[in-house]
PDB file of C-alpha atoms in Angstrom:
ATOM      1  CA  MET A  88     130.524 129.446 113.055  1.00  0.00           C
ATOM      2  CA  THR A  89     130.231 128.068 116.549  1.00  0.00           C
ATOM      3  CA  GLY A  90     131.419 129.759 119.677  1.00  0.00           C
ATOM      4  CA  LEU A  91     130.407 133.336 118.792  1.00  0.00           C
ATOM      5  CA  TYR A  92     128.650 135.252 121.573  1.00  0.00           C
ATOM      6  CA  VAL A  93     127.660 138.916 121.669  1.00  0.00           C
ATOM      7  CA  ASN A  94     126.592 140.571 124.928  1.00  0.00           C
ATOM      8  CA  ALA A  95     125.524 144.166 125.494  1.00  0.00           C
ATOM      9  CA  GLY A  96     125.745 146.355 128.569  1.00  0.00           C
ATOM     10  CA  ILE A  97     122.795 148.704 128.860  1.00  0.00           C
ATOM     11  CA  ILE A  98     123.103 152.308 130.050  1.00  0.00           C
ATOM     12  CA  PRO A  99     120.274 154.636 131.106  1.00  0.00           C
ATOM     13  CA  SER A 100     119.654 157.954 129.410  1.00  0.00           C
ATOM     14  CA  PHE A 101     117.785 159.563 132.332  1.00  0.00           C
ATOM     15  CA  ASP A 102     115.094 160.540 129.847  1.00  0.00           C
ATOM     16  CA  PHE A 103     111.669 158.928 129.799  1.00  0.00           C
ATOM     17  CA  ASP A 104     109.346 157.929 126.986  1.00  0.00           C
ATOM     18  CA  ARG A 105     105.692 158.923 126.840  1.00  0.00           C
ATOM     19  CA  HIS A 106     104.776 155.899 128.992  1.00  0.00           C
ATOM     20  CA  GLY A 107     107.142 156.940 131.789  1.00  0.00           C
ATOM     21  CA  ARG A 108     109.735 154.233 131.042  1.00  0.00           C
ATOM     22  CA  MET A 109     113.395 155.205 131.104  1.00  0.00           C
ATOM     23  CA  LYS A 110     115.073 155.078 127.698  1.00  0.00           C
ATOM     24  CA  THR A 111     118.111 152.821 127.570  1.00  0.00           C
ATOM     25  CA  PHE A 112     120.942 152.300 125.107  1.00  0.00           C
ATOM     26  CA  MET A 113     123.856 149.932 124.499  1.00  0.00           C
ATOM     27  CA  GLY A 114     126.916 151.379 126.229  1.00  0.00           C
ATOM     28  CA  GLU A 115     129.186 148.345 125.967  1.00  0.00           C
ATOM     29  CA  ILE A 116     129.361 145.394 123.572  1.00  0.00           C
ATOM     30  CA  ILE A 117     131.402 142.289 124.372  1.00  0.00           C
ATOM     31  CA  ILE A 118     132.136 139.780 121.614  1.00  0.00           C
ATOM     32  CA  LEU A 119     133.422 136.350 122.655  1.00  0.00           C
ATOM     33  CA  TYR A 120     134.656 133.864 120.071  1.00  0.00           C
ATOM     34  CA  ASN A 121     137.175 131.019 120.084  1.00  0.00           C
ATOM     35  CA  ASN A 122     138.894 132.096 123.346  1.00  0.00           C
ATOM     36  CA  HIS A 123     139.147 135.749 122.205  1.00  0.00           C
ATOM     37  CA  ILE A 124     137.414 138.773 123.719  1.00  0.00           C
ATOM     38  CA  ILE A 125     136.569 142.056 121.992  1.00  0.00           C
ATOM     39  CA  LYS A 126     135.267 144.703 124.384  1.00  0.00           C
ATOM     40  CA  VAL A 127     133.806 147.823 122.772  1.00  0.00           C
ATOM     41  CA  THR A 128     132.734 150.934 124.672  1.00  0.00           C
ATOM     42  CA  THR A 129     132.177 154.473 123.477  1.00  0.00           C
ATOM     43  CA  THR A 130     135.690 155.392 124.638  1.00  0.00           C
ATOM     44  CA  GLU A 131     137.808 152.333 123.819  1.00  0.00           C
ATOM     45  CA  ILE A 132     138.112 149.062 121.936  1.00  0.00           C
ATOM     46  CA  LEU A 133     140.035 146.144 123.451  1.00  0.00           C
ATOM     47  CA  TYR A 134     141.013 142.953 121.636  1.00  0.00           C
ATOM     48  CA  ASP A 135     142.300 140.403 124.183  1.00  0.00           C
ATOM     49  CA  GLY A 136     143.473 143.389 126.249  1.00  0.00           C
ATOM     50  CA  ALA A 137     145.261 145.152 123.348  1.00  0.00           C
ATOM     51  CA  LYS A 138     143.920 148.653 122.837  1.00  0.00           C
ATOM     52  CA  VAL A 139     142.494 149.718 119.468  1.00  0.00           C
ATOM     53  CA  SER A 140     141.478 153.358 119.108  1.00  0.00           C
ATOM     54  CA  TRP A 141     138.285 154.786 117.682  1.00  0.00           C
ATOM     55  CA  THR A 142     140.557 157.263 115.832  1.00  0.00           C
ATOM     56  CA  ASP A 143     142.626 154.586 114.058  1.00  0.00           C
ATOM     57  CA  SER A 144     142.205 154.177 110.318  1.00  0.00           C
ATOM     58  CA  LEU A 145     144.301 151.113 109.436  1.00  0.00           C
ATOM     59  CA  PRO A 146     142.780 147.630 109.688  1.00  0.00           C
ATOM     60  CA  TYR A 147     144.007 145.295 112.410  1.00  0.00           C
ATOM     61  CA  ASN A 148     144.446 141.671 111.356  1.00  0.00           C
ATOM     62  CA  PHE A 149     144.247 139.404 114.388  1.00  0.00           C
ATOM     63  CA  ASP A 150     143.824 135.635 114.629  1.00  0.00           C
ATOM     64  CA  GLU A 151     140.647 134.815 112.685  1.00  0.00           C
ATOM     65  CA  VAL A 152     139.304 138.397 112.748  1.00  0.00           C
ATOM     66  CA  THR A 153     139.910 141.776 111.116  1.00  0.00           C
ATOM     67  CA  LEU A 154     138.972 145.027 112.876  1.00  0.00           C
ATOM     68  CA  GLU A 155     138.736 148.281 110.942  1.00  0.00           C
ATOM     69  CA  VAL A 156     137.462 151.655 112.177  1.00  0.00           C
ATOM     70  CA  ILE A 157     136.018 153.910 109.473  1.00  0.00           C
ATOM     71  CA  THR A 158     133.858 157.036 109.261  1.00  0.00           C
ATOM     72  CA  VAL A 159     130.351 156.725 107.835  1.00  0.00           C
ATOM     73  CA  ASN A 160     128.173 159.862 107.633  1.00  0.00           C
ATOM     74  CA  GLY A 161     130.215 161.512 110.385  1.00  0.00           C
ATOM     75  CA  TYR A 162     130.012 158.534 112.782  1.00  0.00           C
ATOM     76  CA  ARG A 163     132.898 156.229 113.700  1.00  0.00           C
ATOM     77  CA  VAL A 164     132.081 152.615 112.824  1.00  0.00           C
ATOM     78  CA  MET A 165     134.125 149.545 113.708  1.00  0.00           C
ATOM     79  CA  ASN A 166     133.776 146.700 111.218  1.00  0.00           C
ATOM     80  CA  VAL A 167     134.437 143.235 112.608  1.00  0.00           C
ATOM     81  CA  ASP A 168     135.087 140.566 109.956  1.00  0.00           C
ATOM     82  CA  PHE A 169     135.345 137.004 111.281  1.00  0.00           C
ATOM     83  CA  ASN A 170     136.439 135.652 107.858  1.00  0.00           C
ATOM     84  CA  THR A 171     133.646 133.060 108.122  1.00  0.00           C
ATOM     85  CA  ASN A 172     130.837 134.887 106.283  1.00  0.00           C
ATOM     86  CA  ILE A 173     130.012 136.838 109.448  1.00  0.00           C
ATOM     87  CA  GLN A 174     130.577 140.580 109.594  1.00  0.00           C
ATOM     88  CA  LEU A 175     129.393 142.952 112.313  1.00  0.00           C
ATOM     89  CA  ALA A 176     129.486 146.742 112.451  1.00  0.00           C
ATOM     90  CA  ILE A 177     129.414 148.745 115.691  1.00  0.00           C
ATOM     91  CA  LYS A 178     128.628 152.449 115.378  1.00  0.00           C
ATOM     92  CA  ARG A 179     129.618 154.941 118.081  1.00  0.00           C
ATOM     93  CA  THR A 180     127.079 157.714 118.543  1.00  0.00           C
ATOM     94  CA  ASN A 181     127.485 160.851 120.642  1.00  0.00           C
ATOM     95  CA  GLU A 182     124.433 163.036 120.442  1.00  0.00           C
ATOM     96  CA  THR A 183     123.193 166.031 122.311  1.00  0.00           C
ATOM     97  CA  ARG A 184     119.546 165.349 122.904  1.00  0.00           C
ATOM     98  CA  PHE A 185     117.079 164.834 125.708  1.00  0.00           C
ATOM     99  CA  HIS A 186     116.813 168.398 126.960  1.00  0.00           C
ATOM    100  CA  ASN A 187     120.370 169.497 126.086  1.00  0.00           C
ATOM    101  CA  SER A 188     122.069 166.531 127.742  1.00  0.00           C
ATOM    102  CA  SER A 189     124.601 164.411 125.890  1.00  0.00           C
ATOM    103  CA  ILE A 190     124.642 160.633 125.680  1.00  0.00           C
ATOM    104  CA  GLU A 191     127.139 158.307 124.048  1.00  0.00           C
ATOM    105  CA  TYR A 192     125.955 154.885 122.954  1.00  0.00           C
ATOM    106  CA  LEU A 193     126.629 152.066 120.511  1.00  0.00           C
ATOM    107  CA  ASN A 194     124.565 150.540 117.717  1.00  0.00           C
ATOM    108  CA  LEU A 195     125.139 146.992 116.460  1.00  0.00           C
ATOM    109  CA  TYR A 196     124.536 145.930 112.854  1.00  0.00           C
ATOM    110  CA  ILE A 197     124.973 142.579 111.111  1.00  0.00           C
ATOM    111  CA  GLU A 198     126.550 143.256 107.720  1.00  0.00           C
ATOM    112  CA  ASN A 199     126.839 139.593 106.671  1.00  0.00           C
ATOM    113  CA  GLU A 200     124.942 136.817 108.462  1.00  0.00           C
ATOM    114  CA  ALA A 201     125.570 134.002 105.952  1.00  0.00           C
ATOM    115  CA  GLY A 202     127.809 132.174 108.452  1.00  0.00           C
ATOM    116  CA  LEU A 203     125.267 132.337 111.292  1.00  0.00           C
ATOM    117  CA  SER A 204     123.023 129.399 112.052  1.00  0.00           C
ATOM    118  CA  PRO A 205     119.280 129.862 111.481  1.00  0.00           C
ATOM    119  CA  THR A 206     118.858 128.779 115.101  1.00  0.00           C
ATOM    120  CA  SER A 207     121.004 131.657 116.410  1.00  0.00           C
ATOM    121  CA  ASP A 208     119.466 133.386 119.403  1.00  0.00           C
ATOM    122  CA  GLY A 209     120.225 136.248 121.757  1.00  0.00           C
ATOM    123  CA  ILE A 210     121.291 139.583 120.273  1.00  0.00           C
ATOM    124  CA  LEU A 211     122.487 138.040 116.991  1.00  0.00           C
ATOM    125  CA  GLY A 212     119.410 135.852 116.634  1.00  0.00           C
ATOM    126  CA  MET A 213     117.183 138.838 117.284  1.00  0.00           C
ATOM    127  CA  PHE A 214     118.566 140.500 114.157  1.00  0.00           C
ATOM    128  CA  ILE A 215     118.167 137.478 111.865  1.00  0.00           C
ATOM    129  CA  ASN A 216     114.951 136.030 113.340  1.00  0.00           C
ATOM    130  CA  PHE A 217     112.587 138.964 113.902  1.00  0.00           C
ATOM    131  CA  TYR A 218     109.724 138.594 116.346  1.00  0.00           C
ATOM    132  CA  CYS A 219     106.737 140.891 116.508  1.00  0.00           C
ATOM    133  CA  ILE A 220     103.675 141.250 118.686  1.00  0.00           C
ATOM    134  CA  THR A 221     100.617 142.780 117.097  1.00  0.00           C
ATOM    135  CA  ARG A 222      97.734 144.069 119.184  1.00  0.00           C
ATOM    136  CA  LEU A 223      94.206 144.474 117.889  1.00  0.00           C
ATOM    137  CA  ILE A 224      92.498 147.270 119.790  1.00  0.00           C
ATOM    138  CA  ALA A 225      88.722 147.501 120.051  1.00  0.00           C
ATOM    139  CA  HIS A 226      88.730 150.540 122.325  1.00  0.00           C
ATOM    140  CA  PRO A 227      91.511 153.124 122.763  1.00  0.00           C
ATOM    141  CA  THR A 228      92.119 152.049 126.380  1.00  0.00           C
ATOM    142  CA  LYS A 229      91.563 148.276 126.143  1.00  0.00           C
ATOM    143  CA  ILE A 230      93.598 145.631 124.347  1.00  0.00           C
ATOM    144  CA  ARG A 231      91.217 143.178 122.753  1.00  0.00           C
ATOM    145  CA  ASP A 232      93.567 140.559 121.359  1.00  0.00           C
ATOM    146  CA  PHE A 233      97.158 140.000 120.323  1.00  0.00           C
ATOM    147  CA  PHE A 234      99.189 137.456 118.424  1.00  0.00           C
ATOM    148  CA  ARG A 235     102.874 136.694 117.973  1.00  0.00           C
ATOM    149  CA  CYS A 236     104.653 136.092 114.712  1.00  0.00           C
ATOM    150  CA  LYS A 237     108.158 135.052 113.712  1.00  0.00           C
ATOM    151  CA  ILE A 238     109.702 136.437 110.562  1.00  0.00           C
ATOM    152  CA  THR A 239     112.855 134.731 109.327  1.00  0.00           C
ATOM    153  CA  ILE A 240     114.901 136.533 106.730  1.00  0.00           C
TER     154      ILE A 240
END
């Protein structure tokens, strides 16, 4: 499939990891394909401006795409089926964590990538073409060497 783009808006959690870096999460996902826009936040889902609710249970059949919101292990998940061997799932998470504060965020999963090109990049490409950096440490405070690898599934 050509013309499929997925962008994510990042939100801060105001909590820091052990290295002092602020933890961030996906707070908004925008899917662009064939002149259509799907905007997903933790509070609403919009398809070309038409509102779809996280509480809905019936599938929506739009031009070239089916949206269905289901519950999986207590989380609301929106399945996006492009009818071209590409299926995405977006999970809405609302957790109380980080010193009794609450944060809502989204997770993105690729359920079927058969229709994606092996040269896909960006967020989608990251999920089908994994990259890793491995560091070899000679001393606990010094990095001796590192190498990069690409794993294609």
